[in-house]
Every structure is written in structure tokens, then in C-alpha cells.
Tab-separated table of C-alpha atoms in Angstrom:
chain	number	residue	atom	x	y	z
A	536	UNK	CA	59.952	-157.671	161.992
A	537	UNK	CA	56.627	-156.110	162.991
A	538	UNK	CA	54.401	-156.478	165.692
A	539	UNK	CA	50.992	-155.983	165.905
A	540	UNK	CA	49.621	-155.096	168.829
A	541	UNK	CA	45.587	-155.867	169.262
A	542	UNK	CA	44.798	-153.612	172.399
A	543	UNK	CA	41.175	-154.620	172.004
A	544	UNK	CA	38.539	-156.716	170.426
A	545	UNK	CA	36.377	-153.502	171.247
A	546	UNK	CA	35.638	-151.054	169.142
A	547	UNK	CA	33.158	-147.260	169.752
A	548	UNK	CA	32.086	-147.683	166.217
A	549	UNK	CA	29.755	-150.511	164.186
A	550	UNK	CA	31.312	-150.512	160.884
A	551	UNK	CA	28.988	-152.885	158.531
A	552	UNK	CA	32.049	-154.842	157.318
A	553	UNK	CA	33.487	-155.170	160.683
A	554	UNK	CA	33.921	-158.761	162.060
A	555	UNK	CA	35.316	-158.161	165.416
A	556	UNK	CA	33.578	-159.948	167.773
A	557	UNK	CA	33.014	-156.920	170.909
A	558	UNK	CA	30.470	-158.715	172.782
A	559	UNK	CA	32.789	-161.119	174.947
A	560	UNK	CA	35.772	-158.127	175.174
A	561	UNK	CA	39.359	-158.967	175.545
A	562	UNK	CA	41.694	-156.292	176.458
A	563	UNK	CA	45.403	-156.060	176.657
A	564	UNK	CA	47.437	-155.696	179.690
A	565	UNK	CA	50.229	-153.611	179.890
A	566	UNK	CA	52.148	-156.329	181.179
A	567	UNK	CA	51.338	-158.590	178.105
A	568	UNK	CA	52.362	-155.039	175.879
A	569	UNK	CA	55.944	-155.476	177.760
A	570	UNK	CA	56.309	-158.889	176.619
A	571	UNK	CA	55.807	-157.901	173.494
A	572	UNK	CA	58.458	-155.042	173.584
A	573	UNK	CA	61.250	-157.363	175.560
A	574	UNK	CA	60.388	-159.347	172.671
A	575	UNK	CA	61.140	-156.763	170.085
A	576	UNK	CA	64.372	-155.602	171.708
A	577	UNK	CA	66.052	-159.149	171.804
A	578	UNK	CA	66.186	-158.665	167.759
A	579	UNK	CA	68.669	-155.912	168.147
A	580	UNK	CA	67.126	-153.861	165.204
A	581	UNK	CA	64.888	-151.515	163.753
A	582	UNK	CA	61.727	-153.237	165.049
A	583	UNK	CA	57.860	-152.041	164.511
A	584	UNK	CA	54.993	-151.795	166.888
A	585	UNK	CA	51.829	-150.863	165.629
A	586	UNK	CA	48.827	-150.225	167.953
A	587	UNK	CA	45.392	-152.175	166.696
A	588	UNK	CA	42.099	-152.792	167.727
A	589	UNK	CA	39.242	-152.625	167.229
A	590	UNK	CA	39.966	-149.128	168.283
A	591	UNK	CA	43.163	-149.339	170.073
A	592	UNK	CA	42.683	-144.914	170.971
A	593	UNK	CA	39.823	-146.758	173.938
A	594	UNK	CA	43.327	-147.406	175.541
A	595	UNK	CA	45.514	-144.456	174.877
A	596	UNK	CA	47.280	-144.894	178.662
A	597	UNK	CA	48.516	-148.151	177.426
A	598	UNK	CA	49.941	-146.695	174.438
A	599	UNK	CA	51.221	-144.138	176.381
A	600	UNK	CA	52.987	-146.437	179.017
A	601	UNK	CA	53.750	-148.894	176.139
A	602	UNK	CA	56.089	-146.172	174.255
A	603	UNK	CA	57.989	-145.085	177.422
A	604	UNK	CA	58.511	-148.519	178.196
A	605	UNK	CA	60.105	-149.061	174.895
A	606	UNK	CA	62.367	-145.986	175.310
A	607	UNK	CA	63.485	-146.925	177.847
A	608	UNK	CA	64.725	-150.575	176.664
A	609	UNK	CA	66.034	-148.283	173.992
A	610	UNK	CA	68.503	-146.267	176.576
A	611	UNK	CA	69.436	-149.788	177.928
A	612	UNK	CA	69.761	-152.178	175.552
A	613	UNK	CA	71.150	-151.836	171.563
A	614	UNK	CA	67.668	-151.567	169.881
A	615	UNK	CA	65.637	-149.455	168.122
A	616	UNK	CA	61.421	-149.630	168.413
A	617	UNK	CA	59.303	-147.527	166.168
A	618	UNK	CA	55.335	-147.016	166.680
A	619	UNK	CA	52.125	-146.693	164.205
A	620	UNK	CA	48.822	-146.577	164.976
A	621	UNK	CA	45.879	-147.136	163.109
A	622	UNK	CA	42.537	-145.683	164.518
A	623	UNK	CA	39.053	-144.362	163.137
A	624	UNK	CA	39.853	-140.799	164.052
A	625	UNK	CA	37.057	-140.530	166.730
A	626	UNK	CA	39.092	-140.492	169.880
A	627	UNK	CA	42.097	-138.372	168.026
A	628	UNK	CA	42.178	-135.202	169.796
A	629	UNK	CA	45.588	-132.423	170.525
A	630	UNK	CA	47.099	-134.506	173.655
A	631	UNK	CA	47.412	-137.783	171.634
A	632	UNK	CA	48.981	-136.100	168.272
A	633	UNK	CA	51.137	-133.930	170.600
A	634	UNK	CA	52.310	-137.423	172.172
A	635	UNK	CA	52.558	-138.512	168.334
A	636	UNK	CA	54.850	-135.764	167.495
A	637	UNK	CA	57.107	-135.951	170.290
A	638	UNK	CA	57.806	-139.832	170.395
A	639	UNK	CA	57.320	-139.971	166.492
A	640	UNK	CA	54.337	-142.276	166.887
A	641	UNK	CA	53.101	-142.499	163.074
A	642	UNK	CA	49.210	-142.330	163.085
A	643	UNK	CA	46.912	-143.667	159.820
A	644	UNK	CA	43.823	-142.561	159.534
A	645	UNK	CA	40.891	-145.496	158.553
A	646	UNK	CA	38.301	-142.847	156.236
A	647	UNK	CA	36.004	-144.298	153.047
A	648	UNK	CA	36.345	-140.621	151.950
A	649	UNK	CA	32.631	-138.618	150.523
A	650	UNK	CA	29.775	-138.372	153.190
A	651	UNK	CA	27.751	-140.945	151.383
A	652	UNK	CA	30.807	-143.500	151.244
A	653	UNK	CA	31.717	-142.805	154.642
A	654	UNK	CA	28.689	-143.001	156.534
A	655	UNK	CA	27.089	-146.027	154.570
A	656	UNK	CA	29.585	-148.117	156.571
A	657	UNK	CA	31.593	-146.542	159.273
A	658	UNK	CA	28.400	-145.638	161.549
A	659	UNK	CA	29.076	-145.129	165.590
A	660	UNK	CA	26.782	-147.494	167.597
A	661	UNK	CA	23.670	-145.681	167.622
A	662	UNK	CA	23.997	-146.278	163.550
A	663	UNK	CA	24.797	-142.804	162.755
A	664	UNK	CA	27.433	-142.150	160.053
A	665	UNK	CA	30.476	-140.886	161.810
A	666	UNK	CA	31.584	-138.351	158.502
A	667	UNK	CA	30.479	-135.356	160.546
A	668	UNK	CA	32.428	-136.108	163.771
A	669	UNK	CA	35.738	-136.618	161.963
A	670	UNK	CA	36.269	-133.106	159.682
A	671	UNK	CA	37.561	-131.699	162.413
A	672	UNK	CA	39.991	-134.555	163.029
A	673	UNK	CA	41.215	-134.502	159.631
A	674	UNK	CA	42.707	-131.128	160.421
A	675	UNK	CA	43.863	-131.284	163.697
A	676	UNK	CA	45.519	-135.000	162.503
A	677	UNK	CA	47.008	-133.221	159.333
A	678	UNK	CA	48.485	-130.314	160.661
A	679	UNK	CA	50.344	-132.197	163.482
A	680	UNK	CA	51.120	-135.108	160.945
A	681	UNK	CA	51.168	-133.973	157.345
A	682	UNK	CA	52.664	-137.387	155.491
A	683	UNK	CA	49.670	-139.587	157.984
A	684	UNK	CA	48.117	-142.004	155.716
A	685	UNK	CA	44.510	-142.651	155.128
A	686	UNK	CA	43.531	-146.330	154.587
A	687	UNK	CA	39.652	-146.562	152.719
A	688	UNK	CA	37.817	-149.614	151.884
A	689	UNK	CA	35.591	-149.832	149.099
A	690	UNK	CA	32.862	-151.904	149.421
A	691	UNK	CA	30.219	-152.640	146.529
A	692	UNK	CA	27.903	-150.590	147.950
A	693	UNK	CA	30.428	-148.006	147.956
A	694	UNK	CA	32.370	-148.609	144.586
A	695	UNK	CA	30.563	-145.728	142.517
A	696	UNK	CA	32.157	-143.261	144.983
A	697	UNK	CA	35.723	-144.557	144.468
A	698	UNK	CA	37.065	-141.968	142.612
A	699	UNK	CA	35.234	-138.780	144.018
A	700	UNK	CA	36.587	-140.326	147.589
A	701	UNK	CA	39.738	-139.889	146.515
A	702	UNK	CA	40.039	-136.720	145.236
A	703	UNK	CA	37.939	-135.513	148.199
A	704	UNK	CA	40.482	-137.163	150.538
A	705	UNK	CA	43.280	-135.609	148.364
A	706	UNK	CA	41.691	-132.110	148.773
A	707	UNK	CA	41.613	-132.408	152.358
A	708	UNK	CA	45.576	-132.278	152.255
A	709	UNK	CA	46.101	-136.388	152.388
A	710	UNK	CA	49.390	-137.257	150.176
A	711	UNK	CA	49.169	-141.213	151.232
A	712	UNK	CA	46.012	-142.692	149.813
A	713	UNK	CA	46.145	-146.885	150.866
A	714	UNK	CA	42.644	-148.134	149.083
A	715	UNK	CA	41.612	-151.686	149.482
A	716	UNK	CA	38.601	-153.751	148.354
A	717	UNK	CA	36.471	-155.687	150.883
A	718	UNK	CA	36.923	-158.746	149.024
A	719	UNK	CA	34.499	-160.835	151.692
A	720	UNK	CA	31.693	-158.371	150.130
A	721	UNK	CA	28.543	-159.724	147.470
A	722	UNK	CA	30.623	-158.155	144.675
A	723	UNK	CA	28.480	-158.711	141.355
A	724	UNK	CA	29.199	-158.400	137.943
A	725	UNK	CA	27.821	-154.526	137.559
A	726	UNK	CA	29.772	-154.024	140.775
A	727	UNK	CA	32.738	-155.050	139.132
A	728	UNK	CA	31.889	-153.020	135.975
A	729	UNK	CA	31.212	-149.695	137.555
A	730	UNK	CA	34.875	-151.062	139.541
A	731	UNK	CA	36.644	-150.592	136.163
A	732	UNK	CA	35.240	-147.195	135.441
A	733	UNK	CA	35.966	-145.325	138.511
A	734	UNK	CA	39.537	-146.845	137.869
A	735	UNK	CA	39.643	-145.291	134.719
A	736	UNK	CA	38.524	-142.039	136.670
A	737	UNK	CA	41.454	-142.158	138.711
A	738	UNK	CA	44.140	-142.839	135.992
A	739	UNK	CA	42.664	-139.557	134.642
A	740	UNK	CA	43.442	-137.775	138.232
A	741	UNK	CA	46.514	-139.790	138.460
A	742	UNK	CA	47.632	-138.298	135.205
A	743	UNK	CA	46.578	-134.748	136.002
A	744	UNK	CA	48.484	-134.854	139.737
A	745	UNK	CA	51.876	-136.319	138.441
A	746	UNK	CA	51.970	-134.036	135.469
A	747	UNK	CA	51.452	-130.604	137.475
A	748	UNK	CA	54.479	-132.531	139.633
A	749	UNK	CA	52.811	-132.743	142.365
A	750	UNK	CA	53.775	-135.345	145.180
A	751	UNK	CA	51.332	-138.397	146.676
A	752	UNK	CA	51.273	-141.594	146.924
A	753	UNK	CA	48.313	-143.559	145.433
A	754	UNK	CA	48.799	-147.688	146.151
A	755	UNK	CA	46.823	-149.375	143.836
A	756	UNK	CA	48.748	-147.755	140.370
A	757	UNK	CA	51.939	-147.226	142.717
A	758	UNK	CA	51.992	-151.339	143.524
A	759	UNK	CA	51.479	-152.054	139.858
A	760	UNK	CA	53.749	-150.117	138.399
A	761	UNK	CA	56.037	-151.335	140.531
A	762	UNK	CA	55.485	-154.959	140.061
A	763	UNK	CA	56.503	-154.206	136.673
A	764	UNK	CA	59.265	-151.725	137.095
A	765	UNK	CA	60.451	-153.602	139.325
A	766	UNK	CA	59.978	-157.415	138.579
A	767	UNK	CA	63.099	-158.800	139.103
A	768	UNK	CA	62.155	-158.248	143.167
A	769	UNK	CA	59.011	-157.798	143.155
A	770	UNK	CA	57.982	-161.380	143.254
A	771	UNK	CA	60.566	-162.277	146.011
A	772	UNK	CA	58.485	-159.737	148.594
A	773	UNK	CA	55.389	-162.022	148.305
A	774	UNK	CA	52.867	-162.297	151.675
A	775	UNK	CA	56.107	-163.994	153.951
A	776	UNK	CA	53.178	-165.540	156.558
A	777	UNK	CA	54.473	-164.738	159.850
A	778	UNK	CA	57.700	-164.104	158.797
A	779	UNK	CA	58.319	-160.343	158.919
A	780	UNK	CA	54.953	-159.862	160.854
A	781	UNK	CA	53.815	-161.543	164.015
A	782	UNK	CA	50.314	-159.981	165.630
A	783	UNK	CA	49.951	-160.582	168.999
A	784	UNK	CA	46.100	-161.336	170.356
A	785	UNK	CA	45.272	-159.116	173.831
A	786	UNK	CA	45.660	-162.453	175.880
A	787	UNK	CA	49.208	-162.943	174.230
A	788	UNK	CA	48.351	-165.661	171.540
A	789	UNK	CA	50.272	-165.284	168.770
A	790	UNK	CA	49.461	-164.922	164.990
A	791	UNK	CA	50.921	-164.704	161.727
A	792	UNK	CA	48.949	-161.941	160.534
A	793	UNK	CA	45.665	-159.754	161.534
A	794	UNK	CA	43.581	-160.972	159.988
A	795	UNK	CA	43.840	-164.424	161.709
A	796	UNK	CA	43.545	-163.211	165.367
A	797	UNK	CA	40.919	-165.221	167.499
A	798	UNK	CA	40.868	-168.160	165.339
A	799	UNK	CA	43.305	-171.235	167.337
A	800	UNK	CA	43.677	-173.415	164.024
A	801	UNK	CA	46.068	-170.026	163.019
A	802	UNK	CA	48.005	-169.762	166.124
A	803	UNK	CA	51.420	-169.858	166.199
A	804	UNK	CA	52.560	-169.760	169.735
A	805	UNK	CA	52.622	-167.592	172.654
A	806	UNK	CA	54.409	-164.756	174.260
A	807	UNK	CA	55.064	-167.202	177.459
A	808	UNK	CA	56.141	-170.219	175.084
A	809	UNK	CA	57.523	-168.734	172.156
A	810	UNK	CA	56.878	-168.877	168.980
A	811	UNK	CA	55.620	-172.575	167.555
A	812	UNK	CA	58.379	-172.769	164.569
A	813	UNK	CA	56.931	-175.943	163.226
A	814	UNK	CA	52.943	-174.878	162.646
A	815	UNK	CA	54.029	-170.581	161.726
A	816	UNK	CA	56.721	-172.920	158.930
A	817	UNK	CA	53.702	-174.691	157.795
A	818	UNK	CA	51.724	-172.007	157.707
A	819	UNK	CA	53.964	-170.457	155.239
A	820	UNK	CA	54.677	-173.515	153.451
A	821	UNK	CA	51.120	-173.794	152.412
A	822	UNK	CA	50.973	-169.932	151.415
A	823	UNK	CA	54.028	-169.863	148.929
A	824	UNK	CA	52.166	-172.869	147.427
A	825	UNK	CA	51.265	-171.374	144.016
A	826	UNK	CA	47.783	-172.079	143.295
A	827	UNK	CA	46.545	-174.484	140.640
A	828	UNK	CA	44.411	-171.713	139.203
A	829	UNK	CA	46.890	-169.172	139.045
A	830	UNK	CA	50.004	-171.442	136.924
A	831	UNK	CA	48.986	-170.259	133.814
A	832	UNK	CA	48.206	-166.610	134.743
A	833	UNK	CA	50.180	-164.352	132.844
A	834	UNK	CA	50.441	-161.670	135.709
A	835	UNK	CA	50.165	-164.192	138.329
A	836	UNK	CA	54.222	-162.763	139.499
A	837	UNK	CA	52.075	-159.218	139.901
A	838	UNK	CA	49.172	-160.262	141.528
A	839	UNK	CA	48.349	-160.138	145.134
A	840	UNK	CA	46.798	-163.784	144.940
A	841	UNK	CA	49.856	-165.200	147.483
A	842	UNK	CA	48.776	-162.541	149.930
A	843	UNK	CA	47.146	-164.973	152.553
A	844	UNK	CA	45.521	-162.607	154.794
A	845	UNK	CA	43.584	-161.709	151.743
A	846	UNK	CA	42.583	-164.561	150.735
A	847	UNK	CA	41.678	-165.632	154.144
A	848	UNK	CA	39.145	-162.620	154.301
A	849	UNK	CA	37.813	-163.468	151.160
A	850	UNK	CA	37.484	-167.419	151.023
A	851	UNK	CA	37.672	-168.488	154.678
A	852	UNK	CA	40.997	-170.246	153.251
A	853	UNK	CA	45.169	-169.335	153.054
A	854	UNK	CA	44.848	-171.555	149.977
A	855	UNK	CA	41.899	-170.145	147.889
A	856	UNK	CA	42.259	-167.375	145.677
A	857	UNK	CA	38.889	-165.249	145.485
A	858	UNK	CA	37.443	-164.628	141.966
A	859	UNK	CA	36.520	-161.038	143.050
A	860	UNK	CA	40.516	-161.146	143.636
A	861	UNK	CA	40.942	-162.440	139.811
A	862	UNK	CA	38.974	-160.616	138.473
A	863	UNK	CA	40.391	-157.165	140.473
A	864	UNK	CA	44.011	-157.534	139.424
A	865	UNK	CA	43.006	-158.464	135.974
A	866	UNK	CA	41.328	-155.534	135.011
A	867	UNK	CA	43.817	-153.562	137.419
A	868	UNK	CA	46.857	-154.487	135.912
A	869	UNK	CA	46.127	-153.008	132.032
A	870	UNK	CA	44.785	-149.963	133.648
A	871	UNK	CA	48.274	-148.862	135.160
A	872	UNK	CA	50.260	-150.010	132.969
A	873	UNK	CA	48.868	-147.564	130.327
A	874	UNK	CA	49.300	-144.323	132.855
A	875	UNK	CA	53.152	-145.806	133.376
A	876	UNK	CA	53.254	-145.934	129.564
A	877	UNK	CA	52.199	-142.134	129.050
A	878	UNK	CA	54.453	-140.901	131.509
A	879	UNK	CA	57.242	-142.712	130.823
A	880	UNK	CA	57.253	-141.664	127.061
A	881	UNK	CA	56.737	-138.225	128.438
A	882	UNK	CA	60.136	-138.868	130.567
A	883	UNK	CA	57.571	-136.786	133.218
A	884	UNK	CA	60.289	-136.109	135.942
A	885	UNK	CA	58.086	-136.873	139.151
A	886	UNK	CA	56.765	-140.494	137.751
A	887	UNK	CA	61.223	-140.907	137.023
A	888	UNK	CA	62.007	-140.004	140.219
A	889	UNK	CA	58.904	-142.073	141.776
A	890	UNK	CA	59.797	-145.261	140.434
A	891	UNK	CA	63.368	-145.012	139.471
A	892	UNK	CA	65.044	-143.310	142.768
A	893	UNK	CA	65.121	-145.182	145.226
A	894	UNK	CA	66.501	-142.200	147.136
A	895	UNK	CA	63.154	-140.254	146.030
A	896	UNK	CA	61.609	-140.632	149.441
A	897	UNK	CA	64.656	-139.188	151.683
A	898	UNK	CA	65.046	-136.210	148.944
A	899	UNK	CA	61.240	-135.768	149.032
A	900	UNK	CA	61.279	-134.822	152.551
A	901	UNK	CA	64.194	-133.240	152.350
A	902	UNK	CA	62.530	-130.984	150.013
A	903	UNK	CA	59.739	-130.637	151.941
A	904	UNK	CA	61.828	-129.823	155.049
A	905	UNK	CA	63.199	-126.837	153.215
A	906	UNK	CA	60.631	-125.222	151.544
């Protein structure tokens, strides 16, 4: 299980496709952040906390009293809490990724990649881009963390940059490159063209990287490929709706997933009254639901069209699958599926020990460790 932590409804930037509401600001206690950790430590396992927002860095004392909390309900009671944090980058500076090293707090990065991707969106609250301000904290973040992730959104104003984001992302020494469309955004038909291209860009630089063996981590070819390498499992770790992730609003509500916080229809309980079994089943109930557009699919078992976080941002509904989604995966899908192809017929030994070790991560960093 996961929890998700929003510190704040607040956020010190103004991104375009931002919907958090700052104006009426909620902020989490610490006392509400202990619930949440007694909660964690009653499972008795490997449990996850991650630190959100808005920009959960505007409360870096809470984090900071949050983690020694949870060590110590680690040195007194048979559990075992890990931390993530995702943040803009603006408030990163050496004290918090010197904290991040010693208590092994894992810290993505949110970054749309070139100057003109960037800044079109991610602008502080003055409405200046924010591209500038954050070189210097992909360095300091990199050489303190070197396997953080970045997480980018492309936008359709922002699509014909896709590719050269990457690579420019790549070349500033990120190995963990988490892209994701902004499916809520007034994608068009040439949008969606120009879509396909700059995915055929980046087969061409996904080629290139795995044959000169080098190691990253791209997640739209990486997730399918593995839906197909992988099939026989890959369609039992669907979107489990508040299953395996629980976010907790900064007044304690509880929620099946991020994208839901703020919106009562979605709650599922409360840290002071548990969690509501009966709506967070339903909830999930109507999510498995296969959708009567999707029956006849023939990669609806690869397709993130269960995923209902997604399709809440996209439709306003759990239960309605966006076109933009459709029309995504279809042209997706075809796309890796020939760069698996190549490289398996090639028997290329990093795309073998990608997808067919499952011990490739621990040797990786082993590897790394040593060299």
C-alpha cells in the first residue's frame, strides 16, 4: 500500500494545466501526517509515503518531522516506511537532498524538458517560465540522486517538442524519463498527427540508446513492451482503485487516488473513521467494469483505458474512456512493438536483460555501484 500525502492545495508556481484550487488553502498538520504514518505501520510491511502538493517543498519541516516520526515507529514497532517526493524543483536546494540522501527520501523531478516546452506551461506566478530557475537544480538534484526520475507532461501545445524534450532531459544525465499526456487538453486531429511523429522520433533514439547498451528507462515503449512480454500478468495489475493506493486530503479525507482529492462524491473515509469499505468497494467495482466501447478492442488487455484516475482527468467520469485516450494507445501500441521486434531479432543484450530479467534492476545497480 501507498499513501499519498497532499501537504497542500498551494502551490509557488501557475502551471496552465494545473487545477488545484490555491485560493481557499488547506494545509496539512503534522498531527494529521502522524495519523497517516500510525496508519501505515499497523500493515506491518514495506509501506510508501509520498509527499504531494501542490508543492509539498512550501512545507519541508513537515516532511522533515514526518520522516523522523516514521523512524521512529520503525525502531518500535515491526514495519518498514519508505518516502518519495514529487516537487517542481524550485524550492530543491543542498539541505533538502542532503536530508534525501541520508533518510533515502526518493525525490522526482516534475520538468516538460526544452525552454519552449517548459516555460509555455510551468510559469511561477508572475507568469514567467520557470526553465531558467531550475538548471541549476537539475544538477545539484542529479548529483545527490542520480536514478531521480523526471515526470513531463505533454500538452498539445507542447507535443512538437516531445522528442527534443527528451533527449534534452536525457543529456542532462536523467536515466528515468515518466512522460504522460494531458488528456483533459483540446487535443485535435493535427495534434494527434504531429503526436505520432515525434513517437516515431523517439523509437529512433530508443533504438540508438539500447543498441550502444546504454541504461534508462523510457515508460511509454517500456509499458508496452511489457504489456506484451508480459501478458499473462499484465492485465491482472490493472488501476486497483484504492486498493494499493489511498491519498489522504490535508484535512484527513480520504481518497482512492490523486486525482480525486477535494471532490466528496470520491471519498472514501477518514483518518478518524477509517476507511468506508462499502463506497472505496464500489468505487472499484465500477472501475474493473470493462467498458462497452472497449469489448471488441483488440489491445484493450494493453491499454491504459481501466486506469480511472485517467479517465477521470479526461472525461469528468471513472467510467468514460477518452477518445484522445483511444486514439493514444492505438497508434502507441504498433509503434513499440516494432522497436521490441528489431531488438529482439537482434537478441540486443540490454533490451534481453530489460524485459526478460527480472533481476535486471538489482544487477543494474549493482553494476553501477561498482564501476
Amino acid at each position: 500500500m501507498h499513501y499519498t500525502l497532499h501537504l497542500t492545495n498551494n502551490c509557488n508556481m501557475a502551471c496552465r494545466y494545473c487545477y488545484v484550487d490555491g485560493c481557499n488553502i488547506q494545509n496539512m498538520t503534522f498531527e494529521t501526517a502522524k495519523q497517516v504514518i500510525d496508519k501505515a505501520a499497523e500493515e506491518k510491511q514495506s509501506t510508501g509515503i509520498i509527499f504531494f502538493g501542490g508543492e509539498p517543498l512550501l512545507h519541508k519541516d513537515l516532511i522533515y518531522k514526518a520522516v523522523e516520526y516514521g523512524k521512529w515507529k520503525e525502531q518500535h514497532e515491526e514495519c518498514y516506511l519508505h518516502y518519495k517526493i514529487t516537487t517542481n524543483g524550485l524550492l530543491l536546494d543542498k539541505d533538502f537532498l542532503d536530508f534525501s540522501e541520508k533518510e533515502n527520501v526518493f525525490v522526482a523531478l516534475s520538468h516538460d524538458g526544452i525552454e519552449k516546452a517548459h516555460d509555455y506551461n510551468r510559469v511561477d506566478r508572475a507568469g514567467c517560465g520557470t526553465f531558467a530557475a531550475l538548471l541549476p537544480k537539475i544538477d545539484m538534484l542529479l548529483s545527490v540522486r542520480p536514478y531521480a526520475p523526471v515526470l513531463m507532461v505533454i500538452t498539445p501545445e507542447t507535443v512538437q517538442y516531445y522528442a527534443e524534450s527528451v533527449e534534452f532531459l536525457y543529456k542532462c544525465g536523467f536515466r528515468y524519463l515518466i512522460c504522460s499526456l494531458n488528456y483533459a487538453g483540446n487535443w485535435t486531429k493535427r495534434n494527434l498527427e504531429e503526436l505520432e511523429s515525434q513517437y516515431n522520433k523517439l523509437a529512433d533514439f530508443y533504438m540508438q540508446r539500447t543498441l550502444a547498451e546504454e541504461k534508462f528507462y523510457l515508460s511509454p515503449f517500456e509499458v508496452k513492451i511489457s504489456s506484451h512480454i508480459n501478458k499473462d500478468t499484465y492485465c491482472h495489475e490493472r488501476c486497483e482503485l484504492g486498493k494499493k493506493q489511498l491519498s489522504v486530503a490535508p484535512d484527513g479525507t480520504l481518497y482512492p487516488c490523486v486525482q480525486f482529492v477535494g471532490e466528496p462524491q470520491y471519498s472514501i473515509g477518514h483518518l478518524n473513521t477509517g476507511i468506508d469499505e462499502k463506497r472505496r468497494n464500489e468505487l472499484f467495482s465500477i472501475n474493473e467494469q470493462e467498458k462497452d466501447v472497449c469489448t471488441d478492442c483488440a489491445i484493450r488487455l494493453r491499454c491504459n483505458h481501466h486506469c480511472g484516475c485517467m479517465n477521470k482527468q479526461a472525461t469528468g467520469s471513472i467510467e468514460k474512456v477518452s477518445p484522445v485516450l483511444c486514439a493514444h494507445e492505438r497508434m502507441l501500441v504498433p509503434i513499440a512493438d516494432r522497436i521490441a521486434e528489431k531488438l529482439f531479432k537482434r537478441r540486443n543484450a540490454m533490451f534481453i536483460q530489460k524485459h526478460y530479467n527480472e533481476l535486471y534492476p538489482i544487477i543494474s545497480m549493482i553494476e553501477d555501484k561498482t564501476n
